[in-house]
Amino acid sequence: MSSLSGNAKIAGVIGWPVAHSLSPRLHGYWLRTLAIDGAYIPLPVAPENISDALKALPKLGFAGANVTVPHKEAALAVVDEVSETANRIGAVNTLICKPDGTLFGDNTDAFGFIENLRVGAPAWDPDAGRALVLGAGGAARAVVTALIDAGVMEICLSNRTLARADDVAQYIGGNVAVVPWDARDAAAQGATLLVNTTSLGMAGKAPLEMDIRGLADDAVVTDIVYAPLQTPLLASAQARGLTTVDGLGMLLHQARPGFEAWFGVQPEVTDDLRRYVLEGPG
Ligand code: ATR
């Protein structure tokens, strides 16, 4: 742990619980390797205190913070100003304390998703065909927004609870077709991108049941689950010879804009960082 001066810039991650978060480790790696006079700390905040806690950040001299589960939607309502992206996604994951004492809310999950996809699957072409997105939580909203912005013309969204997928499609607008959960295999026929944003496949959860045989031969399969790194879905896609992109990169890339805003240096996502973060959160 490096020592801090009285000028040190301070940021952190607000969640409940927050002990499992890899963000302190991730930002800590960048702070250390870039020799920055700054700190990034876990901030456990109970739901009943979220409004007070967020409003206190500028008063305490914080440079900003990340916001994670379950506070991303609440943060949207508390901040003084919201980025267009955060507004479209309906959630804030990055806060910036402005010099005038106000709080700006942004969402970098869409950026993190598309950067990870571009780095992991450079040959993926947004114009090439249909994308099938599974899930309807906050992550799905970020992924669908990112795909629309990347120029994907046809997006299918499938979720166990159909009404939640309908809500996401309606909230986001654009070319999003909702597909019943039972019809997800049919929707995969000829698709060039499959994204799992559900929690299925996570350690301790059931695997995602998905027939990937219908995907296009040049399809890319990506999972936002990163524990384990190779989910059963990614393993089956790899066995079929498809390009796969694991979920850790989304976490690493979504952190970049916040770090740059708070600490003034553009950080990089490297293999060494991946290895270091994977050894966490201890
Ligand atoms: P987040 O906001 O982090 O994306 P979430 O709201 O907990 O997460 O959503 C988890 C996703 O996994 C949801 O799409 C959920 O489906 P429901 O909307 O029907 O709950 C999906 N999910 C979780 N367990 C599932 C299961 N056993 N089968 C199918 N989908 C499941």
PDB file of C-alpha atoms and ligand atoms in Angstrom:
ATOM      1  CA  MET A   1       0.000   0.000   0.000  1.00  0.00           C
ATOM      2  CA  SER A   2       1.511   3.294  -1.058  1.00  0.00           C
ATOM      3  CA  SER A   3       1.286   6.297   1.259  1.00  0.00           C
ATOM      4  CA  LEU A   4      -1.065   9.159   0.488  1.00  0.00           C
ATOM      5  CA  SER A   5      -0.446  12.888   0.619  1.00  0.00           C
ATOM      6  CA  GLY A   6      -2.967  15.442   1.829  1.00  0.00           C
ATOM      7  CA  ASN A   7      -3.799  16.054  -1.821  1.00  0.00           C
ATOM      8  CA  ALA A   8      -4.700  12.437  -2.545  1.00  0.00           C
ATOM      9  CA  LYS A   9      -7.745  11.904  -4.720  1.00  0.00           C
ATOM     10  CA  ILE A  10     -10.306   9.528  -3.241  1.00  0.00           C
ATOM     11  CA  ALA A  11     -12.877   7.332  -4.955  1.00  0.00           C
ATOM     12  CA  GLY A  12     -14.588   4.074  -4.066  1.00  0.00           C
ATOM     13  CA  VAL A  13     -17.353   1.609  -4.773  1.00  0.00           C
ATOM     14  CA  ILE A  14     -20.754   1.881  -3.120  1.00  0.00           C
ATOM     15  CA  GLY A  15     -22.707  -1.347  -2.790  1.00  0.00           C
ATOM     16  CA  TRP A  16     -24.607  -3.547  -0.319  1.00  0.00           C
ATOM     17  CA  PRO A  17     -22.912  -5.845   0.272  1.00  0.00           C
ATOM     18  CA  VAL A  18     -19.650  -4.708  -1.248  1.00  0.00           C
ATOM     19  CA  ALA A  19     -17.161  -7.219   0.168  1.00  0.00           C
ATOM     20  CA  HIS A  20     -17.304  -9.389  -2.965  1.00  0.00           C
ATOM     21  CA  SER A  21     -16.504  -6.473  -5.312  1.00  0.00           C
ATOM     22  CA  LEU A  22     -13.362  -6.785  -7.415  1.00  0.00           C
ATOM     23  CA  SER A  23     -13.295  -3.027  -8.084  1.00  0.00           C
ATOM     24  CA  PRO A  24     -11.005  -2.026  -5.154  1.00  0.00           C
ATOM     25  CA  ARG A  25      -8.474  -4.567  -6.390  1.00  0.00           C
ATOM     26  CA  LEU A  26      -8.828  -3.426  -9.982  1.00  0.00           C
ATOM     27  CA  HIS A  27      -8.479   0.299  -9.290  1.00  0.00           C
ATOM     28  CA  GLY A  28      -5.819  -0.421  -6.653  1.00  0.00           C
ATOM     29  CA  TYR A  29      -3.705  -2.149  -9.304  1.00  0.00           C
ATOM     30  CA  TRP A  30      -3.885   0.888 -11.590  1.00  0.00           C
ATOM     31  CA  LEU A  31      -3.186   3.338  -8.740  1.00  0.00           C
ATOM     32  CA  ARG A  32      -0.119   1.348  -7.711  1.00  0.00           C
ATOM     33  CA  THR A  33       1.308   0.640 -11.157  1.00  0.00           C
ATOM     34  CA  LEU A  34       0.725   4.228 -12.297  1.00  0.00           C
ATOM     35  CA  ALA A  35       2.122   5.599  -8.980  1.00  0.00           C
ATOM     36  CA  ILE A  36      -0.887   7.852  -8.432  1.00  0.00           C
ATOM     37  CA  ASP A  37      -1.499   9.766  -5.218  1.00  0.00           C
ATOM     38  CA  GLY A  38      -4.979   8.360  -4.716  1.00  0.00           C
ATOM     39  CA  ALA A  39      -7.097   5.658  -3.112  1.00  0.00           C
ATOM     40  CA  TYR A  40     -10.127   3.589  -4.084  1.00  0.00           C
ATOM     41  CA  ILE A  41     -12.040   2.083  -1.183  1.00  0.00           C
ATOM     42  CA  PRO A  42     -15.050  -0.192  -0.591  1.00  0.00           C
ATOM     43  CA  LEU A  43     -18.032   1.758   0.759  1.00  0.00           C
ATOM     44  CA  PRO A  44     -20.764  -0.503   2.177  1.00  0.00           C
ATOM     45  CA  VAL A  45     -23.990   1.529   2.173  1.00  0.00           C
ATOM     46  CA  ALA A  46     -27.364   0.085   3.192  1.00  0.00           C
ATOM     47  CA  PRO A  47     -30.309   0.880   0.884  1.00  0.00           C
ATOM     48  CA  GLU A  48     -31.975   3.197   3.440  1.00  0.00           C
ATOM     49  CA  ASN A  49     -28.825   5.363   3.489  1.00  0.00           C
ATOM     50  CA  ILE A  50     -28.078   5.556  -0.217  1.00  0.00           C
ATOM     51  CA  SER A  51     -29.450   9.046  -0.822  1.00  0.00           C
ATOM     52  CA  ASP A  52     -27.571  10.579   2.148  1.00  0.00           C
ATOM     53  CA  ALA A  53     -24.386   8.711   1.270  1.00  0.00           C
ATOM     54  CA  LEU A  54     -24.368   9.845  -2.357  1.00  0.00           C
ATOM     55  CA  LYS A  55     -25.087  13.458  -1.451  1.00  0.00           C
ATOM     56  CA  ALA A  56     -22.220  13.352   1.052  1.00  0.00           C
ATOM     57  CA  LEU A  57     -19.590  12.375  -1.527  1.00  0.00           C
ATOM     58  CA  PRO A  58     -18.911  15.898  -2.875  1.00  0.00           C
ATOM     59  CA  LYS A  59     -19.047  17.307   0.668  1.00  0.00           C
ATOM     60  CA  LEU A  60     -16.378  14.842   1.772  1.00  0.00           C
ATOM     61  CA  GLY A  61     -14.141  15.807  -1.130  1.00  0.00           C
ATOM     62  CA  PHE A  62     -14.461  12.558  -3.035  1.00  0.00           C
ATOM     63  CA  ALA A  63     -13.446  12.658  -6.694  1.00  0.00           C
ATOM     64  CA  GLY A  64     -16.296  10.259  -7.399  1.00  0.00           C
ATOM     65  CA  ALA A  65     -17.347   6.645  -7.010  1.00  0.00           C
ATOM     66  CA  ASN A  66     -18.685   3.561  -8.660  1.00  0.00           C
ATOM     67  CA  VAL A  67     -22.160   2.384  -7.762  1.00  0.00           C
ATOM     68  CA  THR A  68     -23.026  -1.285  -7.786  1.00  0.00           C
ATOM     69  CA  VAL A  69     -25.854  -3.630  -6.823  1.00  0.00           C
ATOM     70  CA  PRO A  70     -28.443  -2.767  -5.518  1.00  0.00           C
ATOM     71  CA  HIS A  71     -27.988   1.005  -5.858  1.00  0.00           C
ATOM     72  CA  LYS A  72     -27.615   1.643  -9.607  1.00  0.00           C
ATOM     73  CA  GLU A  73     -31.239   2.634 -10.186  1.00  0.00           C
ATOM     74  CA  ALA A  74     -31.503   4.653  -6.954  1.00  0.00           C
ATOM     75  CA  ALA A  75     -28.388   6.609  -7.916  1.00  0.00           C
ATOM     76  CA  LEU A  76     -30.055   7.733 -11.124  1.00  0.00           C
ATOM     77  CA  ALA A  77     -32.717   9.518  -9.080  1.00  0.00           C
ATOM     78  CA  VAL A  78     -30.287  11.152  -6.632  1.00  0.00           C
ATOM     79  CA  VAL A  79     -27.643  12.700  -8.908  1.00  0.00           C
ATOM     80  CA  ASP A  80     -27.874  16.329 -10.059  1.00  0.00           C
ATOM     81  CA  GLU A  81     -27.085  15.546 -13.686  1.00  0.00           C
ATOM     82  CA  VAL A  82     -27.233  12.334 -15.717  1.00  0.00           C
ATOM     83  CA  SER A  83     -25.417  11.381 -18.907  1.00  0.00           C
ATOM     84  CA  GLU A  84     -27.516  10.491 -21.924  1.00  0.00           C
ATOM     85  CA  THR A  85     -26.287   6.887 -21.741  1.00  0.00           C
ATOM     86  CA  ALA A  86     -27.154   6.472 -18.060  1.00  0.00           C
ATOM     87  CA  ASN A  87     -30.587   7.877 -18.755  1.00  0.00           C
ATOM     88  CA  ARG A  88     -31.158   5.445 -21.606  1.00  0.00           C
ATOM     89  CA  ILE A  89     -29.958   2.471 -19.569  1.00  0.00           C
ATOM     90  CA  GLY A  90     -31.924   3.622 -16.522  1.00  0.00           C
ATOM     91  CA  ALA A  91     -29.013   3.131 -14.132  1.00  0.00           C
ATOM     92  CA  VAL A  92     -25.867   4.890 -12.924  1.00  0.00           C
ATOM     93  CA  ASN A  93     -22.629   3.009 -12.226  1.00  0.00           C
ATOM     94  CA  THR A  94     -20.122   5.874 -12.227  1.00  0.00           C
ATOM     95  CA  LEU A  95     -20.328   9.117 -10.242  1.00  0.00           C
ATOM     96  CA  ILE A  96     -18.197  12.172 -10.767  1.00  0.00           C
ATOM     97  CA  CYS A  97     -18.081  14.944  -8.163  1.00  0.00           C
ATOM     98  CA  LYS A  98     -17.856  18.208 -10.067  1.00  0.00           C
ATOM     99  CA  PRO A  99     -15.885  21.255  -8.859  1.00  0.00           C
ATOM    100  CA  ASP A 100     -19.156  23.121  -8.165  1.00  0.00           C
ATOM    101  CA  GLY A 101     -20.161  20.439  -5.647  1.00  0.00           C
ATOM    102  CA  THR A 102     -22.734  18.718  -7.838  1.00  0.00           C
ATOM    103  CA  LEU A 103     -22.905  15.034  -8.666  1.00  0.00           C
ATOM    104  CA  PHE A 104     -22.797  13.757 -12.237  1.00  0.00           C
ATOM    105  CA  GLY A 105     -24.015  10.223 -12.979  1.00  0.00           C
ATOM    106  CA  ASP A 106     -22.822   8.163 -15.909  1.00  0.00           C
ATOM    107  CA  ASN A 107     -23.111   4.545 -16.997  1.00  0.00           C
ATOM    108  CA  THR A 108     -20.003   2.870 -18.411  1.00  0.00           C
ATOM    109  CA  ASP A 109     -21.382  -0.695 -18.593  1.00  0.00           C
ATOM    110  CA  ALA A 110     -22.342  -0.330 -22.268  1.00  0.00           C
ATOM    111  CA  PHE A 111     -18.848   1.012 -23.036  1.00  0.00           C
ATOM    112  CA  GLY A 112     -17.275  -1.858 -21.062  1.00  0.00           C
ATOM    113  CA  PHE A 113     -19.326  -4.443 -22.896  1.00  0.00           C
ATOM    114  CA  ILE A 114     -18.559  -3.199 -26.402  1.00  0.00           C
ATOM    115  CA  GLU A 115     -14.851  -2.579 -25.694  1.00  0.00           C
ATOM    116  CA  ASN A 116     -14.512  -6.104 -24.346  1.00  0.00           C
ATOM    117  CA  LEU A 117     -16.307  -7.496 -27.388  1.00  0.00           C
ATOM    118  CA  ARG A 118     -14.174  -5.506 -29.825  1.00  0.00           C
ATOM    119  CA  VAL A 119     -10.924  -6.558 -28.153  1.00  0.00           C
ATOM    120  CA  GLY A 120     -11.961 -10.193 -27.711  1.00  0.00           C
ATOM    121  CA  ALA A 121     -13.598 -10.626 -31.118  1.00  0.00           C
ATOM    122  CA  PRO A 122     -12.029  -8.089 -33.495  1.00  0.00           C
ATOM    123  CA  ALA A 123     -13.631  -9.772 -36.511  1.00  0.00           C
ATOM    124  CA  TRP A 124     -17.169  -9.323 -35.133  1.00  0.00           C
ATOM    125  CA  ASP A 125     -19.147  -7.100 -37.501  1.00  0.00           C
ATOM    126  CA  PRO A 126     -22.196  -5.309 -36.042  1.00  0.00           C
ATOM    127  CA  ASP A 127     -23.743  -5.245 -39.530  1.00  0.00           C
ATOM    128  CA  ALA A 128     -23.308  -8.959 -40.140  1.00  0.00           C
ATOM    129  CA  GLY A 129     -26.522 -10.205 -38.590  1.00  0.00           C
ATOM    130  CA  ARG A 130     -28.852 -10.691 -35.686  1.00  0.00           C
ATOM    131  CA  ALA A 131     -27.830 -10.500 -32.040  1.00  0.00           C
ATOM    132  CA  LEU A 132     -29.604 -12.587 -29.401  1.00  0.00           C
ATOM    133  CA  VAL A 133     -29.418 -11.231 -25.854  1.00  0.00           C
ATOM    134  CA  LEU A 134     -30.550 -13.385 -22.922  1.00  0.00           C
ATOM    135  CA  GLY A 135     -31.758 -11.752 -19.702  1.00  0.00           C
ATOM    136  CA  ALA A 136     -33.618  -8.612 -18.713  1.00  0.00           C
ATOM    137  CA  GLY A 137     -31.773  -7.130 -15.728  1.00  0.00           C
ATOM    138  CA  GLY A 138     -29.607  -4.035 -15.603  1.00  0.00           C
ATOM    139  CA  ALA A 139     -26.821  -5.757 -17.511  1.00  0.00           C
ATOM    140  CA  ALA A 140     -29.190  -6.593 -20.373  1.00  0.00           C
ATOM    141  CA  ARG A 141     -30.235  -2.942 -20.616  1.00  0.00           C
ATOM    142  CA  ALA A 142     -26.584  -1.895 -20.912  1.00  0.00           C
ATOM    143  CA  VAL A 143     -25.796  -4.604 -23.479  1.00  0.00           C
ATOM    144  CA  VAL A 144     -28.815  -3.804 -25.673  1.00  0.00           C
ATOM    145  CA  THR A 145     -27.976  -0.083 -25.544  1.00  0.00           C
ATOM    146  CA  ALA A 146     -24.376  -0.830 -26.549  1.00  0.00           C
ATOM    147  CA  LEU A 147     -25.486  -3.016 -29.460  1.00  0.00           C
ATOM    148  CA  ILE A 148     -27.899  -0.374 -30.761  1.00  0.00           C
ATOM    149  CA  ASP A 149     -25.123   2.240 -30.578  1.00  0.00           C
ATOM    150  CA  ALA A 150     -22.701  -0.126 -32.328  1.00  0.00           C
ATOM    151  CA  GLY A 151     -25.129  -0.306 -35.255  1.00  0.00           C
ATOM    152  CA  VAL A 152     -26.624  -3.796 -34.826  1.00  0.00           C
ATOM    153  CA  MET A 153     -29.775  -3.720 -36.921  1.00  0.00           C
ATOM    154  CA  GLU A 154     -31.625  -6.696 -35.454  1.00  0.00           C
ATOM    155  CA  ILE A 155     -31.650  -7.492 -31.742  1.00  0.00           C
ATOM    156  CA  CYS A 156     -33.684 -10.287 -30.139  1.00  0.00           C
ATOM    157  CA  LEU A 157     -34.169 -10.227 -26.385  1.00  0.00           C
ATOM    158  CA  SER A 158     -35.232 -13.335 -24.481  1.00  0.00           C
ATOM    159  CA  ASN A 159     -35.893 -13.711 -20.774  1.00  0.00           C
ATOM    160  CA  ARG A 160     -37.530 -16.291 -18.520  1.00  0.00           C
ATOM    161  CA  THR A 161     -39.997 -13.641 -17.380  1.00  0.00           C
ATOM    162  CA  LEU A 162     -41.315 -12.295 -20.660  1.00  0.00           C
ATOM    163  CA  ALA A 163     -42.807  -9.136 -19.116  1.00  0.00           C
ATOM    164  CA  ARG A 164     -39.340  -8.011 -17.944  1.00  0.00           C
ATOM    165  CA  ALA A 165     -37.974  -8.344 -21.489  1.00  0.00           C
ATOM    166  CA  ASP A 166     -40.987  -6.368 -22.762  1.00  0.00           C
ATOM    167  CA  ASP A 167     -40.202  -3.638 -20.225  1.00  0.00           C
ATOM    168  CA  VAL A 168     -36.566  -3.473 -21.322  1.00  0.00           C
ATOM    169  CA  ALA A 169     -37.494  -3.299 -25.016  1.00  0.00           C
ATOM    170  CA  GLN A 170     -40.064  -0.616 -24.360  1.00  0.00           C
ATOM    171  CA  TYR A 171     -37.765   1.410 -22.108  1.00  0.00           C
ATOM    172  CA  ILE A 172     -34.864   1.363 -24.532  1.00  0.00           C
ATOM    173  CA  GLY A 173     -36.801   1.631 -27.775  1.00  0.00           C
ATOM    174  CA  GLY A 174     -35.152   0.874 -31.097  1.00  0.00           C
ATOM    175  CA  ASN A 175     -35.139  -2.396 -32.960  1.00  0.00           C
ATOM    176  CA  VAL A 176     -35.561  -4.890 -30.138  1.00  0.00           C
ATOM    177  CA  ALA A 177     -37.772  -7.940 -30.703  1.00  0.00           C
ATOM    178  CA  VAL A 178     -38.842  -9.804 -27.571  1.00  0.00           C
ATOM    179  CA  VAL A 179     -38.714 -13.591 -27.798  1.00  0.00           C
ATOM    180  CA  PRO A 180     -40.294 -16.039 -25.298  1.00  0.00           C
ATOM    181  CA  TRP A 181     -37.758 -18.029 -23.262  1.00  0.00           C
ATOM    182  CA  ASP A 182     -38.956 -21.284 -24.886  1.00  0.00           C
ATOM    183  CA  ALA A 183     -38.201 -19.835 -28.324  1.00  0.00           C
ATOM    184  CA  ARG A 184     -34.612 -18.778 -27.623  1.00  0.00           C
ATOM    185  CA  ASP A 185     -33.112 -21.709 -29.545  1.00  0.00           C
ATOM    186  CA  ALA A 186     -35.173 -20.777 -32.606  1.00  0.00           C
ATOM    187  CA  ALA A 187     -34.074 -17.137 -32.264  1.00  0.00           C
ATOM    188  CA  ALA A 188     -30.452 -18.313 -32.297  1.00  0.00           C
ATOM    189  CA  GLN A 189     -30.852 -19.691 -35.837  1.00  0.00           C
ATOM    190  CA  GLY A 190     -28.408 -17.796 -38.019  1.00  0.00           C
ATOM    191  CA  ALA A 191     -27.585 -15.243 -35.297  1.00  0.00           C
ATOM    192  CA  THR A 192     -24.054 -13.825 -35.386  1.00  0.00           C
ATOM    193  CA  LEU A 193     -23.882 -12.783 -31.729  1.00  0.00           C
ATOM    194  CA  LEU A 194     -25.163 -14.470 -28.573  1.00  0.00           C
ATOM    195  CA  VAL A 195     -24.881 -12.653 -25.252  1.00  0.00           C
ATOM    196  CA  ASN A 196     -25.782 -14.202 -21.897  1.00  0.00           C
ATOM    197  CA  THR A 197     -26.622 -11.554 -19.289  1.00  0.00           C
ATOM    198  CA  THR A 198     -28.514 -13.918 -16.984  1.00  0.00           C
ATOM    199  CA  SER A 199     -26.908 -15.340 -13.880  1.00  0.00           C
ATOM    200  CA  LEU A 200     -27.128 -18.863 -15.310  1.00  0.00           C
ATOM    201  CA  GLY A 201     -23.716 -20.518 -15.595  1.00  0.00           C
ATOM    202  CA  MET A 202     -22.352 -18.663 -12.588  1.00  0.00           C
ATOM    203  CA  ALA A 203     -20.572 -20.822  -9.990  1.00  0.00           C
ATOM    204  CA  GLY A 204     -23.269 -22.367  -7.801  1.00  0.00           C
ATOM    205  CA  LYS A 205     -26.073 -21.700 -10.300  1.00  0.00           C
ATOM    206  CA  ALA A 206     -27.599 -23.934 -12.939  1.00  0.00           C
ATOM    207  CA  PRO A 207     -25.956 -23.822 -16.356  1.00  0.00           C
ATOM    208  CA  LEU A 208     -27.736 -21.988 -19.156  1.00  0.00           C
ATOM    209  CA  GLU A 209     -29.581 -24.437 -21.344  1.00  0.00           C
ATOM    210  CA  MET A 210     -29.099 -23.205 -24.856  1.00  0.00           C
ATOM    211  CA  ASP A 211     -28.812 -25.016 -28.160  1.00  0.00           C
ATOM    212  CA  ILE A 212     -26.079 -23.168 -30.017  1.00  0.00           C
ATOM    213  CA  ARG A 213     -26.063 -25.406 -33.095  1.00  0.00           C
ATOM    214  CA  GLY A 214     -28.168 -22.921 -35.079  1.00  0.00           C
ATOM    215  CA  LEU A 215     -25.787 -19.986 -34.628  1.00  0.00           C
ATOM    216  CA  ALA A 216     -23.965 -18.793 -37.742  1.00  0.00           C
ATOM    217  CA  ASP A 217     -20.543 -20.367 -38.328  1.00  0.00           C
ATOM    218  CA  ASP A 218     -18.839 -17.009 -37.739  1.00  0.00           C
ATOM    219  CA  ALA A 219     -20.915 -16.221 -34.648  1.00  0.00           C
ATOM    220  CA  VAL A 220     -19.413 -14.770 -31.469  1.00  0.00           C
ATOM    221  CA  VAL A 221     -20.625 -15.970 -28.065  1.00  0.00           C
ATOM    222  CA  THR A 222     -20.075 -13.837 -24.985  1.00  0.00           C
ATOM    223  CA  ASP A 223     -21.079 -14.214 -21.369  1.00  0.00           C
ATOM    224  CA  ILE A 224     -21.132 -11.482 -18.769  1.00  0.00           C
ATOM    225  CA  VAL A 225     -20.643 -14.116 -16.055  1.00  0.00           C
ATOM    226  CA  TYR A 226     -16.926 -14.234 -15.155  1.00  0.00           C
ATOM    227  CA  ALA A 227     -16.925 -16.686 -12.246  1.00  0.00           C
ATOM    228  CA  PRO A 228     -16.075 -19.148 -13.667  1.00  0.00           C
ATOM    229  CA  LEU A 229     -14.235 -17.497 -16.541  1.00  0.00           C
ATOM    230  CA  GLN A 230     -15.202 -20.302 -18.849  1.00  0.00           C
ATOM    231  CA  THR A 231     -18.921 -20.869 -18.356  1.00  0.00           C
ATOM    232  CA  PRO A 232     -20.586 -24.023 -19.732  1.00  0.00           C
ATOM    233  CA  LEU A 233     -22.013 -21.795 -22.511  1.00  0.00           C
ATOM    234  CA  LEU A 234     -18.571 -20.564 -23.571  1.00  0.00           C
ATOM    235  CA  ALA A 235     -17.156 -24.097 -23.355  1.00  0.00           C
ATOM    236  CA  SER A 236     -19.849 -25.419 -25.704  1.00  0.00           C
ATOM    237  CA  ALA A 237     -19.307 -22.508 -28.117  1.00  0.00           C
ATOM    238  CA  GLN A 238     -15.577 -23.148 -28.114  1.00  0.00           C
ATOM    239  CA  ALA A 239     -16.176 -26.826 -28.775  1.00  0.00           C
ATOM    240  CA  ARG A 240     -18.182 -25.760 -31.830  1.00  0.00           C
ATOM    241  CA  GLY A 241     -15.252 -23.648 -32.999  1.00  0.00           C
ATOM    242  CA  LEU A 242     -16.964 -20.295 -32.389  1.00  0.00           C
ATOM    243  CA  THR A 243     -15.195 -17.190 -31.109  1.00  0.00           C
ATOM    244  CA  THR A 244     -15.880 -16.669 -27.417  1.00  0.00           C
ATOM    245  CA  VAL A 245     -15.388 -13.649 -25.167  1.00  0.00           C
ATOM    246  CA  ASP A 246     -15.448 -14.044 -21.388  1.00  0.00           C
ATOM    247  CA  GLY A 247     -17.111 -11.628 -18.992  1.00  0.00           C
ATOM    248  CA  LEU A 248     -14.118 -10.398 -16.997  1.00  0.00           C
ATOM    249  CA  GLY A 249     -13.161  -7.899 -19.690  1.00  0.00           C
ATOM    250  CA  MET A 250     -16.494  -6.065 -19.372  1.00  0.00           C
ATOM    251  CA  LEU A 251     -15.761  -5.430 -15.694  1.00  0.00           C
ATOM    252  CA  LEU A 252     -12.231  -4.249 -16.463  1.00  0.00           C
ATOM    253  CA  HIS A 253     -13.176  -1.977 -19.368  1.00  0.00           C
ATOM    254  CA  GLN A 254     -16.208  -0.400 -17.649  1.00  0.00           C
ATOM    255  CA  ALA A 255     -13.805   0.828 -14.960  1.00  0.00           C
ATOM    256  CA  ARG A 256     -11.617   2.821 -17.358  1.00  0.00           C
ATOM    257  CA  PRO A 257     -13.695   6.016 -17.834  1.00  0.00           C
ATOM    258  CA  GLY A 258     -14.255   6.469 -14.082  1.00  0.00           C
ATOM    259  CA  PHE A 259     -10.580   5.990 -13.282  1.00  0.00           C
ATOM    260  CA  GLU A 260      -9.605   8.546 -15.895  1.00  0.00           C
ATOM    261  CA  ALA A 261     -12.166  11.075 -14.649  1.00  0.00           C
ATOM    262  CA  TRP A 262     -11.120  10.757 -10.986  1.00  0.00           C
ATOM    263  CA  PHE A 263      -7.374  10.291 -11.240  1.00  0.00           C
ATOM    264  CA  GLY A 264      -6.574  12.015 -14.550  1.00  0.00           C
ATOM    265  CA  VAL A 265      -4.776   9.114 -16.220  1.00  0.00           C
ATOM    266  CA  GLN A 266      -6.098   6.739 -18.871  1.00  0.00           C
ATOM    267  CA  PRO A 267      -5.559   3.203 -17.531  1.00  0.00           C
ATOM    268  CA  GLU A 268      -5.011   0.099 -19.650  1.00  0.00           C
ATOM    269  CA  VAL A 269      -6.509  -3.359 -19.542  1.00  0.00           C
ATOM    270  CA  THR A 270      -3.631  -5.839 -19.733  1.00  0.00           C
ATOM    271  CA  ASP A 271      -3.143  -9.578 -19.237  1.00  0.00           C
ATOM    272  CA  ASP A 272      -1.262  -8.821 -16.043  1.00  0.00           C
ATOM    273  CA  LEU A 273      -4.282  -6.875 -14.726  1.00  0.00           C
ATOM    274  CA  ARG A 274      -6.597  -9.767 -15.629  1.00  0.00           C
ATOM    275  CA  ARG A 275      -4.399 -12.203 -13.708  1.00  0.00           C
ATOM    276  CA  TYR A 276      -4.160  -9.899 -10.690  1.00  0.00           C
ATOM    277  CA  VAL A 277      -7.912  -9.261 -10.502  1.00  0.00           C
ATOM    278  CA  LEU A 278      -8.686 -12.964 -10.846  1.00  0.00           C
ATOM    279  CA  GLU A 279      -6.638 -13.692  -7.737  1.00  0.00           C
ATOM    280  CA  GLY A 280      -9.040 -11.385  -5.765  1.00  0.00           C
ATOM    281  CA  PRO A 281     -11.044 -10.179  -3.991  1.00  0.00           C
ATOM    282  CA  GLY A 282      -9.027 -11.095  -0.864  1.00  0.00           C
TER     283      GLY A 282
HETATM  284  P1  ATR B   1     -28.796  -7.902 -13.296  1.00  0.00           P
HETATM  285  O1  ATR B   1     -29.601  -6.674 -13.032  1.00  0.00           O
HETATM  286  O2  ATR B   1     -27.482  -7.935 -12.556  1.00  0.00           O
HETATM  287  O3  ATR B   1     -28.610  -8.207 -14.758  1.00  0.00           O
HETATM  288  P2  ATR B   1     -30.986  -9.637 -12.274  1.00  0.00           P
HETATM  289  O4  ATR B   1     -32.035  -8.616 -12.282  1.00  0.00           O
HETATM  290  O5  ATR B   1     -30.782 -10.437 -11.029  1.00  0.00           O
HETATM  291  O6  ATR B   1     -29.547  -9.145 -12.671  1.00  0.00           O
HETATM  292  O7  ATR B   1     -31.279 -10.620 -13.488  1.00  0.00           O
HETATM  293  C1  ATR B   1     -30.773 -11.853 -13.579  1.00  0.00           C
HETATM  294  C2  ATR B   1     -31.247 -12.444 -14.899  1.00  0.00           C
HETATM  295  O8  ATR B   1     -31.032 -13.852 -14.869  1.00  0.00           O
HETATM  296  C3  ATR B   1     -32.724 -12.235 -15.158  1.00  0.00           C
HETATM  297  O9  ATR B   1     -32.906 -12.013 -16.532  1.00  0.00           O
HETATM  298  C4  ATR B   1     -33.333 -13.542 -14.693  1.00  0.00           C
HETATM  299  O10 ATR B   1     -34.565 -13.884 -15.300  1.00  0.00           O
HETATM  300  P3  ATR B   1     -35.967 -13.379 -14.652  1.00  0.00           P
HETATM  301  O11 ATR B   1     -36.148 -11.976 -15.119  1.00  0.00           O
HETATM  302  O12 ATR B   1     -36.983 -14.302 -15.221  1.00  0.00           O
HETATM  303  O13 ATR B   1     -35.815 -13.501 -13.168  1.00  0.00           O
HETATM  304  C5  ATR B   1     -32.273 -14.512 -15.155  1.00  0.00           C
HETATM  305  N1  ATR B   1     -32.347 -15.794 -14.457  1.00  0.00           N
HETATM  306  C6  ATR B   1     -31.974 -16.058 -13.193  1.00  0.00           C
HETATM  307  N2  ATR B   1     -32.189 -17.371 -12.900  1.00  0.00           N
HETATM  308  C7  ATR B   1     -32.746 -17.939 -14.003  1.00  0.00           C
HETATM  309  C8  ATR B   1     -33.209 -19.256 -14.342  1.00  0.00           C
HETATM  310  N3  ATR B   1     -33.126 -20.287 -13.464  1.00  0.00           N
HETATM  311  N4  ATR B   1     -33.687 -19.477 -15.600  1.00  0.00           N
HETATM  312  C9  ATR B   1     -33.757 -18.453 -16.482  1.00  0.00           C
HETATM  313  N5  ATR B   1     -33.340 -17.194 -16.231  1.00  0.00           N
HETATM  314  C10 ATR B   1     -32.847 -16.927 -15.011  1.00  0.00           C
END
